[in-house]
Short mmCIF file of C-alpha atoms in Angstrom, two decimals:
data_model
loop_
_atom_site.label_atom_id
_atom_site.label_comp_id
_atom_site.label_asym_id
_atom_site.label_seq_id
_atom_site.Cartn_x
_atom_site.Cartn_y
_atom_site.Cartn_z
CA UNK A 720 -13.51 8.66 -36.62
CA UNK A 721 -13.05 12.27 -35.85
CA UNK A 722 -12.15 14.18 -39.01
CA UNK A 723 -11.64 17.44 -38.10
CA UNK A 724 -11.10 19.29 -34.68
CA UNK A 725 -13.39 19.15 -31.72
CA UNK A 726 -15.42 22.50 -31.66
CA UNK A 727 -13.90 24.01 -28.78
CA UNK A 728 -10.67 24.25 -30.64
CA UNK A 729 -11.28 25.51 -34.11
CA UNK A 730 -11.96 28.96 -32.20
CA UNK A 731 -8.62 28.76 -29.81
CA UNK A 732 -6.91 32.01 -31.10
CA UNK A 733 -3.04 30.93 -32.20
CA UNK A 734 -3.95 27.57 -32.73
CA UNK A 735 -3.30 26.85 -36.63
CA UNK A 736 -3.26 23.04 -37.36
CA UNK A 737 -3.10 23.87 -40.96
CA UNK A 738 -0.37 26.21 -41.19
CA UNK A 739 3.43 25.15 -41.58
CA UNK A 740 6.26 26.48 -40.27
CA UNK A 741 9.05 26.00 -42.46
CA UNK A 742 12.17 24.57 -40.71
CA UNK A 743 15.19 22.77 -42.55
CA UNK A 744 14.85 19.24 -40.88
CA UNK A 745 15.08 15.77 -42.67
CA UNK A 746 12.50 15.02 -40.62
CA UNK A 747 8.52 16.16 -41.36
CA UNK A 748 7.48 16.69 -38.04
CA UNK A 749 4.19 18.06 -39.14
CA UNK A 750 3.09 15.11 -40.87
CA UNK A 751 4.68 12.65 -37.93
CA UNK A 752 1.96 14.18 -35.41
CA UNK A 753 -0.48 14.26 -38.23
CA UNK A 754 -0.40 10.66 -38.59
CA UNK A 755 -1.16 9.68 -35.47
CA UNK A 756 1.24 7.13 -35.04
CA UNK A 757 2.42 6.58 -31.14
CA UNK A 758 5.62 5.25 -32.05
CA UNK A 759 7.30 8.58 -33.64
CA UNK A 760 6.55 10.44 -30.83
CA UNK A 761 10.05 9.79 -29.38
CA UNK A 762 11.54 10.84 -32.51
CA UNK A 763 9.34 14.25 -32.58
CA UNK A 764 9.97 15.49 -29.30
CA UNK A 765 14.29 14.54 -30.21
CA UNK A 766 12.94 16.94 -33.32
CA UNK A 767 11.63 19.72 -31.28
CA UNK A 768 14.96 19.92 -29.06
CA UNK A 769 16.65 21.27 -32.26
CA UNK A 770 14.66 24.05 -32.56
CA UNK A 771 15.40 27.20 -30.70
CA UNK A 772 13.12 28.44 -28.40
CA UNK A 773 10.92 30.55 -30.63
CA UNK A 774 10.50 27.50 -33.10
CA UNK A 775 9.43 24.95 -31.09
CA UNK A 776 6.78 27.12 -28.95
CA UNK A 777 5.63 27.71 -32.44
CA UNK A 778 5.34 24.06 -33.40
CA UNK A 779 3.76 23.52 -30.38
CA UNK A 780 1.58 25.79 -30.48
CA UNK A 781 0.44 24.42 -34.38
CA UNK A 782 0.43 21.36 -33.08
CA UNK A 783 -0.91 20.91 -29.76
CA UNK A 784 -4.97 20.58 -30.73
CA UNK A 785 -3.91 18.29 -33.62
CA UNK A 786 -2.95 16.09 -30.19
CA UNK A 787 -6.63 16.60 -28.50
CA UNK A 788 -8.17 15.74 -31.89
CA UNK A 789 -5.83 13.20 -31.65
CA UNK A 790 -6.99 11.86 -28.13
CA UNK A 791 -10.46 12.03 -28.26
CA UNK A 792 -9.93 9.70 -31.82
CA UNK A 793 -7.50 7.17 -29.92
CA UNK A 794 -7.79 3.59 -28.64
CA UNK A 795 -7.62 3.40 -25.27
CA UNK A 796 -4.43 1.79 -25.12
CA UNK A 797 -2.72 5.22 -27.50
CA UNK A 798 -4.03 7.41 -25.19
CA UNK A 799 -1.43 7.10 -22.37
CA UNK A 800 1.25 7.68 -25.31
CA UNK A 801 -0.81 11.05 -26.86
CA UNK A 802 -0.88 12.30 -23.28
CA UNK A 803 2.46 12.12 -22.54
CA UNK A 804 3.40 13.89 -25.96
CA UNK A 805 0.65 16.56 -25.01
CA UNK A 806 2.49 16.87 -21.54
CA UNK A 807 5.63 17.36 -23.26
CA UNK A 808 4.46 19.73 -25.89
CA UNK A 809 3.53 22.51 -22.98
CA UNK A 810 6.55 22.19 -21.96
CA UNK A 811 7.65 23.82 -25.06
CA UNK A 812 5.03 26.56 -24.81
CA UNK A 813 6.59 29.70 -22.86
CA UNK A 814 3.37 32.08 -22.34
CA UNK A 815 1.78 31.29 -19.36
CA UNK A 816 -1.65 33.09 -20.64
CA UNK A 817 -1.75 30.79 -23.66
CA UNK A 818 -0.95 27.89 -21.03
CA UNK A 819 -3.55 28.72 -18.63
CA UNK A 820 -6.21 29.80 -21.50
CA UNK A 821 -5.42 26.71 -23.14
CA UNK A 822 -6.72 24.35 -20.40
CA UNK A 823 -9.52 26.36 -19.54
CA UNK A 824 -10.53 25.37 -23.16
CA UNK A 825 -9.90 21.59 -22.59
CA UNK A 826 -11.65 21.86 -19.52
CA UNK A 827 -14.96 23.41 -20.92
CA UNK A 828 -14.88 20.93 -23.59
CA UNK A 829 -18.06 18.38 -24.15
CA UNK A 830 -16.15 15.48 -24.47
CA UNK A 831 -15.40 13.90 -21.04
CA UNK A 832 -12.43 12.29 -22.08
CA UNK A 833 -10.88 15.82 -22.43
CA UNK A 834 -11.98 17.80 -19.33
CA UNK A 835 -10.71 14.30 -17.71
CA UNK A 836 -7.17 15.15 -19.53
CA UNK A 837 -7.35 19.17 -18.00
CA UNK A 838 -6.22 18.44 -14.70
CA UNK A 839 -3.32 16.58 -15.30
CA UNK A 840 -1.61 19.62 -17.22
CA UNK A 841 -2.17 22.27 -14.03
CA UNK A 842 1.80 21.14 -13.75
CA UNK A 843 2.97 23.69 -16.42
CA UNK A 844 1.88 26.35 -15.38
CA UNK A 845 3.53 29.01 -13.36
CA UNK A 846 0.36 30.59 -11.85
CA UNK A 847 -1.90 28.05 -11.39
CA UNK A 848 -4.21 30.16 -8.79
CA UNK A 849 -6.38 31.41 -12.38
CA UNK A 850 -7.43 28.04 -12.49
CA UNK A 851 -8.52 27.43 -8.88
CA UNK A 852 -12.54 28.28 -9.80
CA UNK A 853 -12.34 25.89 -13.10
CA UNK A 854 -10.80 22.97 -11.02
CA UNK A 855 -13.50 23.47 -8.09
CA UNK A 856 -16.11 23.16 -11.01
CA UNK A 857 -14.71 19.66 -12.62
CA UNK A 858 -14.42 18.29 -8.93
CA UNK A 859 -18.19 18.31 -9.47
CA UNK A 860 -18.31 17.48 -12.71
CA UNK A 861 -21.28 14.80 -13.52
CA UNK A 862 -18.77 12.39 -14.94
CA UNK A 863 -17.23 10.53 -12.21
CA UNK A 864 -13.58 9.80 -14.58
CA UNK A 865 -13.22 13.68 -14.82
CA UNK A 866 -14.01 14.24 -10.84
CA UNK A 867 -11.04 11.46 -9.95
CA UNK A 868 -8.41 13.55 -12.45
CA UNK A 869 -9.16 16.51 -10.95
CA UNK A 870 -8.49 14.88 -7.62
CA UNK A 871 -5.55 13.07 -8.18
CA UNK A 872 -4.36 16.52 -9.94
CA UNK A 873 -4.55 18.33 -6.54
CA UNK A 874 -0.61 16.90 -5.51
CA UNK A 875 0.31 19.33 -8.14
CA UNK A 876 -2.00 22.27 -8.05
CA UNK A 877 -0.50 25.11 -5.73
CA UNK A 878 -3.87 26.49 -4.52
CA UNK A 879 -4.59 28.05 -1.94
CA UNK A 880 -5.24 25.96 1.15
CA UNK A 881 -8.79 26.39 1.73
CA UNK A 882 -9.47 25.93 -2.18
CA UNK A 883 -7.70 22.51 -1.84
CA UNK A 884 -9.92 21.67 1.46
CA UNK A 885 -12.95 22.36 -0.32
CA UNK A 886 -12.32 20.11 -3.51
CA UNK A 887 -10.70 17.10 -1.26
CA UNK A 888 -14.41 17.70 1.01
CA UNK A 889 -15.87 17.17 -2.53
CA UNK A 890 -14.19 14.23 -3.01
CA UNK A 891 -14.33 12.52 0.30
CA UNK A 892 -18.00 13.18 0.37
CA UNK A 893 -18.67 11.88 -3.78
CA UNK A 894 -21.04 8.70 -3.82
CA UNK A 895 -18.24 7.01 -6.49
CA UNK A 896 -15.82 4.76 -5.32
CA UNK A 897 -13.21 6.07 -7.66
CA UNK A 898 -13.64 9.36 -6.44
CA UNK A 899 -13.25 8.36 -2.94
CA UNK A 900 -10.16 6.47 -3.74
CA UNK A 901 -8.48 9.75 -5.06
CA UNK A 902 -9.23 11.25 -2.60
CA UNK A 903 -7.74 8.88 -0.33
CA UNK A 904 -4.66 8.47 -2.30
CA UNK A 905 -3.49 12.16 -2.71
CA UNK A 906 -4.60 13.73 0.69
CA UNK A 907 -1.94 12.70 2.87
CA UNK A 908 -0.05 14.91 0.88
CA UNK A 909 -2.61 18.00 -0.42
CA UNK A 910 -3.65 18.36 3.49
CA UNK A 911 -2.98 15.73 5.96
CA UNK A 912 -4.30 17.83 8.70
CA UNK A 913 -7.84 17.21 7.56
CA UNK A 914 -8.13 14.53 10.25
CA UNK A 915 -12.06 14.37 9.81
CA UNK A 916 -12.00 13.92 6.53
CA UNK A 917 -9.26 11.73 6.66
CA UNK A 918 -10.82 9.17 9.32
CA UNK A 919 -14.19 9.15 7.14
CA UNK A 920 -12.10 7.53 4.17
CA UNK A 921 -10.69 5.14 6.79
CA UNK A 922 -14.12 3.62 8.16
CA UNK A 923 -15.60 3.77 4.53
CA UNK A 924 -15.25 0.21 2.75
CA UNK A 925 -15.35 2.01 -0.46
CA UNK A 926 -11.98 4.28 0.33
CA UNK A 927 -10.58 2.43 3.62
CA UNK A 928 -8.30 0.36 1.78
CA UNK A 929 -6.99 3.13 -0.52
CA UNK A 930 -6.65 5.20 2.61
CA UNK A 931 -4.64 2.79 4.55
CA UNK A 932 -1.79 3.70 2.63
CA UNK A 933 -1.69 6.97 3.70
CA UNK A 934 -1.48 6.35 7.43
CA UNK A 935 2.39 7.04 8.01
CA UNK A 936 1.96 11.01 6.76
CA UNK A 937 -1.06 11.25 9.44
CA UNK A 938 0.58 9.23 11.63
CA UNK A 939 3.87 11.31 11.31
CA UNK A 940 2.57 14.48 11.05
CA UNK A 941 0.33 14.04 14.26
CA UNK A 942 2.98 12.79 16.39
CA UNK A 943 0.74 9.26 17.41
CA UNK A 944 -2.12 7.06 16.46
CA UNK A 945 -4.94 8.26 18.68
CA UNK A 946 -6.55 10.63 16.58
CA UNK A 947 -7.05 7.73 13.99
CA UNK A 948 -7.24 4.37 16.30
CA UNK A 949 -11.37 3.88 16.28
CA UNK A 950 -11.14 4.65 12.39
CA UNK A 951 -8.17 2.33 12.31
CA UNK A 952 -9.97 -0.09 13.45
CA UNK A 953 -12.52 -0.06 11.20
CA UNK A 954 -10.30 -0.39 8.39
CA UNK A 955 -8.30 -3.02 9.31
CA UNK A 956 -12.04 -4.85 9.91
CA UNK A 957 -12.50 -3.89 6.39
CA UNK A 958 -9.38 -4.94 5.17
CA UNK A 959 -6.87 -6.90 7.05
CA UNK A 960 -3.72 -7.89 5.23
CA UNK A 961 -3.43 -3.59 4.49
CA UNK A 962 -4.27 -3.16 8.01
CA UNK A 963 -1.82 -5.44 8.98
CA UNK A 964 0.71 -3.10 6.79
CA UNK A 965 -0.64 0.18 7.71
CA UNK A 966 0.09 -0.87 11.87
CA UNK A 967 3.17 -1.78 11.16
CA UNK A 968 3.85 1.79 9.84
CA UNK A 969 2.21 2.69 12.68
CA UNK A 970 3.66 1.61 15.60
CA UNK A 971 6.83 3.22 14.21
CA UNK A 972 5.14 6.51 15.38
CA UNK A 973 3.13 5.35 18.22
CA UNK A 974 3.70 7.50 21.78
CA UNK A 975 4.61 5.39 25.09
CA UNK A 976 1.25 5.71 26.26
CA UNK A 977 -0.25 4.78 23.06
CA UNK A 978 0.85 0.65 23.06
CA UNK A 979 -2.19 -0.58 24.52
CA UNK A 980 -3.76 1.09 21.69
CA UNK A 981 -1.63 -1.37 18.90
CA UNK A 982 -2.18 -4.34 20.98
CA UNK A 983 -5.72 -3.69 20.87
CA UNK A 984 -5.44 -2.93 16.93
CA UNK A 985 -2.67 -5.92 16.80
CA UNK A 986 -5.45 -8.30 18.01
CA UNK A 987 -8.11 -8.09 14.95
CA UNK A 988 -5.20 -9.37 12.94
CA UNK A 989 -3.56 -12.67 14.92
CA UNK A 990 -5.48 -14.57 11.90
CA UNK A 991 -3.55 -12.57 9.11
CA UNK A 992 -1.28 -14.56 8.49
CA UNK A 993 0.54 -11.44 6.29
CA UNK A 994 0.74 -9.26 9.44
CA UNK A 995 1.74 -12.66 12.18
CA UNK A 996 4.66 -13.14 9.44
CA UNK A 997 6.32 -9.57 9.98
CA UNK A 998 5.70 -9.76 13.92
CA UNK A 999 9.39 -9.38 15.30
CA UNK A 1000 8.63 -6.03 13.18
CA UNK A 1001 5.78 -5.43 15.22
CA UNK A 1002 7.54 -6.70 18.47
CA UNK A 1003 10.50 -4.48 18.00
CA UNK A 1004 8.36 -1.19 19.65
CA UNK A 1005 7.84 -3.03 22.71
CA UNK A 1006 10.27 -2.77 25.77
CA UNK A 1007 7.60 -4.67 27.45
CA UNK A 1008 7.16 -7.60 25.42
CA UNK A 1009 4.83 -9.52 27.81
CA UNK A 1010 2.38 -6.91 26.49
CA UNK A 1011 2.67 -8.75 23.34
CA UNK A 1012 1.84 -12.31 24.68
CA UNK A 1013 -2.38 -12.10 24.04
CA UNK A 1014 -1.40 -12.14 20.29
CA UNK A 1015 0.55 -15.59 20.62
CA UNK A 1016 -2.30 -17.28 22.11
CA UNK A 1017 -3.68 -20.16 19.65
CA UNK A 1018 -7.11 -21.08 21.07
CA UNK A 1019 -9.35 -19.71 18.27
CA UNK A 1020 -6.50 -20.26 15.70
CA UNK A 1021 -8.34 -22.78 13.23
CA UNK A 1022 -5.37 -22.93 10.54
CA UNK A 1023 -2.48 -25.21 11.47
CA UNK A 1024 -0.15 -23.14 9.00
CA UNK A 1025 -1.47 -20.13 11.12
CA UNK A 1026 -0.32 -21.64 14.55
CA UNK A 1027 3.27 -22.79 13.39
CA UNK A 1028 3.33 -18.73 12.07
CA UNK A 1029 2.57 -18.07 16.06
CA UNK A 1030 5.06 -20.93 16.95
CA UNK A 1031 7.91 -19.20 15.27
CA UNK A 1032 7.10 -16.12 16.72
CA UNK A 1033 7.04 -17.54 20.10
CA UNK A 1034 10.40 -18.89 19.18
CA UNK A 1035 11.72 -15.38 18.69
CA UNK A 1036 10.27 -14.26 21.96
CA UNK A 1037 11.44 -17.22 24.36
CA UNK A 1038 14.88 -15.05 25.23
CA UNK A 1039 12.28 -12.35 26.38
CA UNK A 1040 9.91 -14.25 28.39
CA UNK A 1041 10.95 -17.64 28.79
CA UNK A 1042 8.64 -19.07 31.61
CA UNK A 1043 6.05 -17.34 29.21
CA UNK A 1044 6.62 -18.99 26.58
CA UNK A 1045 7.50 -22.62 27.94
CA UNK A 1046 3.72 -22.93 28.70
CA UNK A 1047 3.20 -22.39 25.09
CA UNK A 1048 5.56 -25.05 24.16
CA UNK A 1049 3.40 -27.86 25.76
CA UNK A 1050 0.01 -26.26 24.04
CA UNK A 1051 2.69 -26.96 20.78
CA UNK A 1052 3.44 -30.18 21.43
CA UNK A 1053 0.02 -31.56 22.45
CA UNK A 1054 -1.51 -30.21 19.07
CA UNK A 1055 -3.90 -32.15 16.81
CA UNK A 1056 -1.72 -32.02 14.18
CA UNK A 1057 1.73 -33.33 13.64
CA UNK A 1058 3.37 -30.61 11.87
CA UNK A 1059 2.02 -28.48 14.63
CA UNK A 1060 3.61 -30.38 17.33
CA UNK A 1061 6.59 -31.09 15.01
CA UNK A 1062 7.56 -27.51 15.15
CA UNK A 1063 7.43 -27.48 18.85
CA UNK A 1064 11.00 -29.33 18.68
CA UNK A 1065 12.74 -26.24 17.69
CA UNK A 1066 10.89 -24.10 20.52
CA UNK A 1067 12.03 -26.82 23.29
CA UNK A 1068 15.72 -26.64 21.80
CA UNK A 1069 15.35 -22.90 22.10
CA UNK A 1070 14.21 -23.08 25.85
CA UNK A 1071 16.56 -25.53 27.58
CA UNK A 1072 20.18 -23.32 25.82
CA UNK A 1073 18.45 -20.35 27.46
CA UNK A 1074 18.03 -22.04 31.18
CA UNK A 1075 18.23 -26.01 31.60
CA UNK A 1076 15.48 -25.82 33.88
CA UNK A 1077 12.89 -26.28 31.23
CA UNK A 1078 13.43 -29.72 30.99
CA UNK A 1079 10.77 -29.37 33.83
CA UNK A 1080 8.70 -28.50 31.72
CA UNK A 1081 9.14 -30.60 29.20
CA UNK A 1082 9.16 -33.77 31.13
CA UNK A 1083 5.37 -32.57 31.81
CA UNK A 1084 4.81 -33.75 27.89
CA UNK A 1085 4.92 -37.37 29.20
CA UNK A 1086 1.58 -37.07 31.07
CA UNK A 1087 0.14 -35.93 27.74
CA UNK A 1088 -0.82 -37.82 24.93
CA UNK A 1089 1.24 -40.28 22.84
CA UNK A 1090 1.94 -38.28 20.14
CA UNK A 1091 3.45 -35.03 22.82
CA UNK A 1092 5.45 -37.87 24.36
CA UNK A 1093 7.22 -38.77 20.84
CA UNK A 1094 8.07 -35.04 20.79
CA UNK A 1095 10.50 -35.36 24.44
CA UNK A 1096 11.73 -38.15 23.08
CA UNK A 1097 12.47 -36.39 19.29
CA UNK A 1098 14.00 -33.11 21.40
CA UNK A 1099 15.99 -35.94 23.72
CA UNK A 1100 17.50 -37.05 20.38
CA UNK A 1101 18.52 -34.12 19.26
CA UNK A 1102 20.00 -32.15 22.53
CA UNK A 1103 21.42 -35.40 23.60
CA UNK A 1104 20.04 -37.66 26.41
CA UNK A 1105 22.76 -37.22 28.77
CA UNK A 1106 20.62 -34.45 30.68
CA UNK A 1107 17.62 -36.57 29.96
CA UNK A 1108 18.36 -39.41 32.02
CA UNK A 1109 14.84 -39.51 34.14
CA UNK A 1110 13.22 -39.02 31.05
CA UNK A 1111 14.37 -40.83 28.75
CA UNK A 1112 14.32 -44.03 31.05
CA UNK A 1113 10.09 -43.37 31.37
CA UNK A 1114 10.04 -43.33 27.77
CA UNK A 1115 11.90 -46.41 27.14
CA UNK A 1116 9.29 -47.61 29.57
CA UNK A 1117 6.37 -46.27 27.76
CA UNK A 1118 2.84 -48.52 27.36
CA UNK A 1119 2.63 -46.85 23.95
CA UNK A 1120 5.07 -49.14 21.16
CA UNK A 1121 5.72 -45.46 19.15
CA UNK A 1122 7.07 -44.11 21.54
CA UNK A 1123 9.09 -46.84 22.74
CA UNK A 1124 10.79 -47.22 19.24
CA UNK A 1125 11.03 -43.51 18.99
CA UNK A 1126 13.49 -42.90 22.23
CA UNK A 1127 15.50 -45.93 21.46
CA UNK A 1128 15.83 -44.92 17.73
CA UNK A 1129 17.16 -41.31 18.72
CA UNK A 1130 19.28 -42.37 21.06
CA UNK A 1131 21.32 -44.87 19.24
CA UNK A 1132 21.57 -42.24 16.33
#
C-alpha cells in the first residue's frame, strides 16, 4: 500500500495535498478524495460545480496527485473509476502550462501504470504541440501497455502530421500484438493515407483482424479497393467472418472496373457461412449478377446447413437469371441429404411463377434418383397438378413404392 505520494509528485510546484482550502460546503470534499472510495466520486465532481471558477481549479489543483497516488494504489477494477475523476478534474484546471507540465510529470514517472495513464489526458489541453517530443518517446517506451495508450491517444493529439506518421510507423512496426492492434484501430482516422502502413497491418495475423475494421475510411477516402485488394486478401485468409464484414463495406465503394476484384475476394468466403447469410447485400452492387453465379456453386460445399445458405440465395437470384439458376435446382434436389433437397421445393415454386417453362426442367428430376423424384412430386402437390399432368401420371407409375405413395398423397390433399 502506497502511503505517501509517488516521488515525481512531491516536487510538482502548486501541488499541495496537505493544504485545505476552506469552502462552506456540507460536504468534505477533501476527505471524500482522500478516502479513496470510487463511489463518491459522482458526488465530488456535483461538489466542484458549486465552486466558482477560481475554487475549483484550486481544489483541483490540491487534489489532482492525491488521484495518481490514488491510481497507482488501486485494484484494477477502481482504476477505470480514478481515471475518469482524474479526466474530469483537468477539466477544472484553467492554465494550460500547469496542464501541459503536469503530464509531462506523469509521463516521466517510474511507474508504468502512470506514463500508461499520460496519453489519455493530451485531450485537455489547448496546445498539445509541447507534448509532441514526450509522446514520440512513450511510443517507444519498453513497456508495451504504455506504447498502446500512447497509440490509441493519437485520435486526440493535434500534432503535426509528420509527428503522427512517425509514432503510427512506430506502432505498425512494434513486435507486440497490442501495439499493432492500436495501431490498427486508430489509423483510419490519425492518417488513412498511410496506405503502406496500412496494408502491412492487413496481411499481419497479429493486427489483420483489428485492421479490418478500418477498411471503409481507406476504402472511402481512396475512392476503390485496389490499393488494398492483395492485402485484403490476406486478411480475409486470416480471418474470414471479419473479412466477410469488411467486403461488404467494401463493395459499397468499389469502382465499375473494380467487381472482378470482389468476386475474386467474394470467393475465399462461399464457406462463411456469416458472409453467404448477408449475400443479397453483397449482390446488390452488381448490375451483372451472372458475375455472381461462381459463388453459388456447391461442389466443395461439405456443410449441408452451408448449401441450403447457397439455396436461399439462389432463390433470391432466380428473377435475375432464371435458366441459371434452374440448373442449380436439380443439383438441389438430387442432394445427399434430405433437408438439402427439401429446400429445393421452394426454389422450383420460385421458378415455374417466373416462366412455366421450367417444368422442363423439373420433369428432368424423374431420371434422377428416388429421393429427387419425391421432390416433383412434393412441388406437384403444392403448385397443383393440373399443369403437371405428364408428370404426375410417370410418377403414379413409378417402380419406386415412395414415390408412388408420395404423388397420390399430394394430390388428394
Amino acid at each position: 500500500m502506497i502511503t505517501s505520494l509517488p516521488r515525481d509528485f512531491k516536487s510538482f510546484p502548486n501541488l499541495k495535498c496537505n493544504s485545505m482550502i476552506s469552502i462552506s460546503t456540507d460536504f468534505d470534499v477533501s476527505a471524500a478524495i482522500k478516502s479513496n472510495d470510487v463511489s463518491l466520486y459522482p458526488q465530488i465532481l456535483a461538489e466542484f460545480k458549486k465552486f466558482n471558477d477560481s475554487d475549483s481549479a484550486k481544489l483541483a489543483d490540491d487534489f489532482i496527485a492525491q488521484l495518481f497516488k490514488s491510481f497507482v494504489a488501486a485494484p484494477v477494477k477502481n482504476q477505470k473509476s480514478i481515471t475518469s475523476m482524474i479526466e474530469s478534474l483537468m477539466s477544472f484546471i484553467k492554465d494550460d502550462e500547469k496542464k501541459i507540465q503536469l503530464i509531462m510529470k506523469v509521463s516521466a514517472n517510474s511507474d508504468c501504470r502512470l506514463r500508461a495513464l499520460a496519453p489519455s489526458l493530451i485531450k485537455f489541453v489547448d496546445n498539445p504541440q509541447r507534448l509532441r517530443n514526450c509522446f514520440f518517446s512513450l511510443t517507444l517506451d519498453r513497456v508495451s501497455s504504455v506504447r498502446k495508450s500512447t497509440v490509441l491517444s493519437l485520435v486526440d493529439a493535434k500534432f503535426d502530421i509528420r509527428s503522427l506518421e512517425a509514432m503510427l510507423r512506430n506502432a505498425v512496426n512494434d513486435r507486440d500484438a497490442s501495439v499493432k492492434n492500436a495501431a490498427a484501430e486508430v489509423i483510419g482516422d490519425v492518417a488513412p493515407h498511410l496506405i503502406k502502413e496500412y496494408c502491412l497491418l492487413l496481411e499481419n495475423k497479429l493486427s489483420s483482424q483489428v485492421a479490418l475494421k478500418s477498411i471503409e475510411k481507406f476504402v472511402n477516402s481512396h475512392n476503390g479497393i485496389k490499393l488494398f485488394y492483395k492485402s485484403m486478401a490476406t486478411a480475409i485468409n486470416n480471418f474470414p467472418i471479419e473479412g466477410g464484414e469488411a467486403l461488404l463495406i467494401a463493395s459499397k465503394y468499389a469502382q465499375k472496373d473494380e467487381l472482378d476484384l470482389l468476386i475474386i475476394l467474394a470467393e475465399q468466403l462461399t464457406t462463411c457461412e456469416s458472409f453467404m447469410l448477408k449475400f443479397n447485400q453483397f449482390a446488390e452492387v452488381f448490375e451483372d449478377k451472372s458475375k455472381l453465379l461462381s459463388l453459388l456453386s456447391i461442389k466443395n460445399i461439405n456443410s449441408w446447413r452451408q448449401r441450403v445458405v447457397i439455396l436461399r440465395n439462389c432463390v433470391e437470384l432466380a428473377k435475375f437469371l432464371p435458366d441459371q439458376i434452374a440448373e442449380k435446382a436439380i443439383e438441389f434436389s438430387c442432394d445427399d441429404v434430405a433437408v438439402v433437397r427439401t429446400s429445393s421445393i421452394v426454389l422450383w415454386q420460385k421458378l415455374i411463377s417466373i416462366d412455366e417453362k421450367y417444368i422442363n426442367d423439373l420433369e428432368k428430376l424423374l431420371d434422377e434418383s428416388w429421393q429427387a423424384r419425391i421432390i416433383a412430386a412434393k412441388v406437384i402437390g403444392i403448385i397443383g397438378i393440373d399443369k403437371f399432368q405428364s408428370i404426375s401420371e410417370k410418377l403414379r407409375n413409378d417402380e419406386v413404392e415412395n414415390v408412388r405413395k408420395c404423388i397420390e398423397e399430394h394430390i388428394n390433399l
